[in-house]
Coordinates of C-alpha atoms in Angstrom, one line a residue:
M1 CA 73.8 109.4 -54.3
T2 CA 77.6 109.7 -55.0
N3 CA 79.9 106.9 -54.1
E4 CA 82.5 109.2 -52.4
P5 CA 84.5 107.6 -49.4
A6 CA 83.2 109.1 -45.9
D7 CA 87.1 110.2 -44.9
R8 CA 87.1 112.6 -47.8
R9 CA 88.2 116.1 -47.0
D10 CA 86.1 118.8 -47.2
P11 CA 86.9 121.2 -50.1
T12 CA 86.2 124.3 -48.1
D13 CA 89.1 123.5 -45.6
P14 CA 92.4 124.8 -46.3
I15 CA 94.8 122.1 -47.4
R16 CA 97.2 123.2 -44.6
P17 CA 95.3 124.8 -41.8
R18 CA 97.0 128.0 -40.2
R19 CA 98.3 127.9 -36.9
P20 CA 95.8 129.1 -34.4
L21 CA 96.7 132.6 -33.1
L22 CA 97.1 131.2 -29.2
L23 CA 99.4 128.5 -30.4
T24 CA 101.3 131.4 -32.2
L25 CA 101.6 133.2 -29.1
V26 CA 103.1 130.3 -27.1
L27 CA 105.5 129.9 -30.0
W28 CA 106.6 133.4 -29.5
A29 CA 106.9 132.9 -26.0
F30 CA 109.2 130.0 -26.1
V31 CA 111.3 131.8 -28.7
L32 CA 111.5 134.7 -26.3
W33 CA 112.5 132.3 -23.5
T34 CA 115.0 130.2 -25.7
A35 CA 116.7 133.7 -26.9
L36 CA 116.8 135.0 -23.5
G37 CA 118.7 131.7 -22.5
W38 CA 121.0 132.0 -25.4
L39 CA 121.7 135.8 -24.1
R40 CA 122.3 134.6 -20.9
F41 CA 124.9 132.0 -21.9
Y42 CA 126.6 134.5 -24.1
G43 CA 126.5 137.2 -21.4
A44 CA 127.9 134.9 -18.7
L45 CA 130.9 133.9 -21.3
T46 CA 131.7 137.5 -22.4
R47 CA 131.4 139.0 -18.8
R48 CA 133.2 136.2 -17.2
M49 CA 136.1 138.2 -15.5
L50 CA 133.5 140.9 -14.2
I51 CA 131.2 138.0 -12.7
L52 CA 134.1 136.3 -11.1
E53 CA 135.3 139.6 -9.8
V54 CA 131.9 140.7 -8.3
L55 CA 130.2 137.6 -7.3
P56 CA 130.8 134.1 -6.0
G57 CA 132.6 131.7 -8.7
W58 CA 129.8 129.5 -8.7
I59 CA 127.4 132.0 -10.1
F60 CA 129.5 132.1 -13.3
W61 CA 129.0 128.4 -13.8
Y62 CA 125.3 128.5 -12.9
L63 CA 124.6 131.3 -15.4
M64 CA 126.3 129.8 -18.1
I65 CA 124.9 126.3 -17.5
A66 CA 121.3 127.9 -16.9
G67 CA 121.4 129.9 -20.1
L68 CA 122.4 126.8 -22.1
I69 CA 119.5 124.8 -20.5
W70 CA 117.0 127.5 -21.3
G71 CA 118.4 127.8 -24.7
L72 CA 118.3 124.4 -25.8
L73 CA 115.0 123.4 -24.0
G74 CA 113.1 125.7 -26.3
L75 CA 114.7 124.7 -29.6
P76 CA 112.4 121.2 -30.0
V77 CA 109.5 123.2 -29.1
I78 CA 110.1 125.8 -31.6
W79 CA 110.9 123.2 -34.2
G80 CA 107.6 121.0 -33.3
V81 CA 105.3 123.8 -33.4
V82 CA 106.7 125.2 -36.6
F83 CA 106.7 121.7 -38.2
R84 CA 103.6 120.5 -36.4
A85 CA 104.9 117.7 -34.7
G86 CA 102.6 115.5 -32.9
W87 CA 104.9 115.0 -29.8
V88 CA 105.1 118.9 -29.3
K89 CA 102.0 119.1 -27.3
K90 CA 103.5 117.2 -24.5
M91 CA 107.0 118.9 -25.1
I92 CA 105.5 122.2 -24.6
L93 CA 103.9 121.1 -21.3
I94 CA 107.1 119.4 -20.2
V95 CA 109.3 122.5 -21.2
A96 CA 107.0 125.1 -19.6
V97 CA 107.1 123.3 -16.4
L98 CA 110.8 123.0 -16.3
Y99 CA 111.1 126.8 -17.2
L100 CA 108.9 127.7 -14.2
L101 CA 110.7 125.2 -11.9
I102 CA 114.1 126.8 -12.7
Y103 CA 112.6 130.2 -12.3
W104 CA 111.2 129.5 -8.7
V105 CA 114.5 127.5 -7.9
E106 CA 116.6 130.7 -9.0
R107 CA 114.0 133.2 -7.3
L108 CA 114.1 131.2 -3.9
L109 CA 117.6 129.8 -3.6
I110 CA 119.9 132.3 -5.8
W111 CA 118.4 135.8 -6.2
R112 CA 118.0 136.9 -2.3
S113 CA 117.0 140.7 -2.8
T114 CA 114.6 142.0 -0.5
A115 CA 112.9 144.0 -3.6
A116 CA 112.5 140.7 -5.5
Q117 CA 110.9 138.9 -2.5
S118 CA 108.5 141.5 -2.0
N119 CA 106.4 140.8 -5.1
W120 CA 106.5 136.9 -4.7
P121 CA 102.6 136.7 -4.4
F122 CA 102.1 138.3 -8.0
M123 CA 104.8 136.2 -9.6
L124 CA 103.3 133.1 -8.0
L125 CA 99.6 134.4 -9.6
L126 CA 101.4 134.9 -12.9
T127 CA 103.1 131.3 -12.7
G128 CA 99.8 129.8 -12.2
L129 CA 98.0 131.9 -14.8
W130 CA 100.8 131.1 -17.5
F131 CA 100.7 127.3 -16.5
G132 CA 96.6 127.6 -16.9
V133 CA 96.8 129.3 -20.0
I134 CA 99.3 126.5 -21.5
I135 CA 97.0 123.8 -20.6
W136 CA 93.8 125.6 -21.9
I137 CA 95.5 126.4 -25.3
L138 CA 96.9 122.8 -25.6
R139 CA 93.4 121.5 -24.9
S140 CA 91.5 124.0 -27.3
G141 CA 89.9 122.4 -30.1
K142 CA 91.6 124.6 -32.7
V143 CA 95.0 123.5 -31.5
R144 CA 94.0 119.7 -31.5
H145 CA 92.8 119.9 -35.1
Y146 CA 95.7 121.9 -36.1
F147 CA 97.9 118.8 -35.3
K148 CA 95.2 116.1 -36.4
A149 CA 94.9 117.7 -39.7
F150 CA 98.5 117.4 -40.5
T151 CA 98.8 113.7 -39.4
K152 CA 95.8 112.5 -41.4
E153 CA 97.3 114.0 -44.8
D154 CA 100.9 112.3 -44.3

């Protein structure tokens, strides 16, 4: 009989568990959305004259502010996943909902193209699937273990 403490780490477990594949995919989705936000912001700034010439003036401000919001929203999520912050699970959910809300507000109120409106059931299905996948990934045992293993060692 040994006198080892019950909370001793299993020696076969890696010291720092790898990020689960599904969480890595979520991370890259947020990297993409963040980059697209910054590109929208930059594009609005550099193409300001063209936007103001062709579209109503408020569209320029909307594109610039929306790009800034999309770019800024993703940064804490990316940082939190990379550095395994415990609060990032809630942040992923909040930012995913905000991205979806902004997308649907844009789609319904700003971009009134008949071609864009014709595939709304498909986009609604994709929205639901994306939100379901996010919840499923955040509730998975591997993702919970990934964040818990980090907090136990600190």
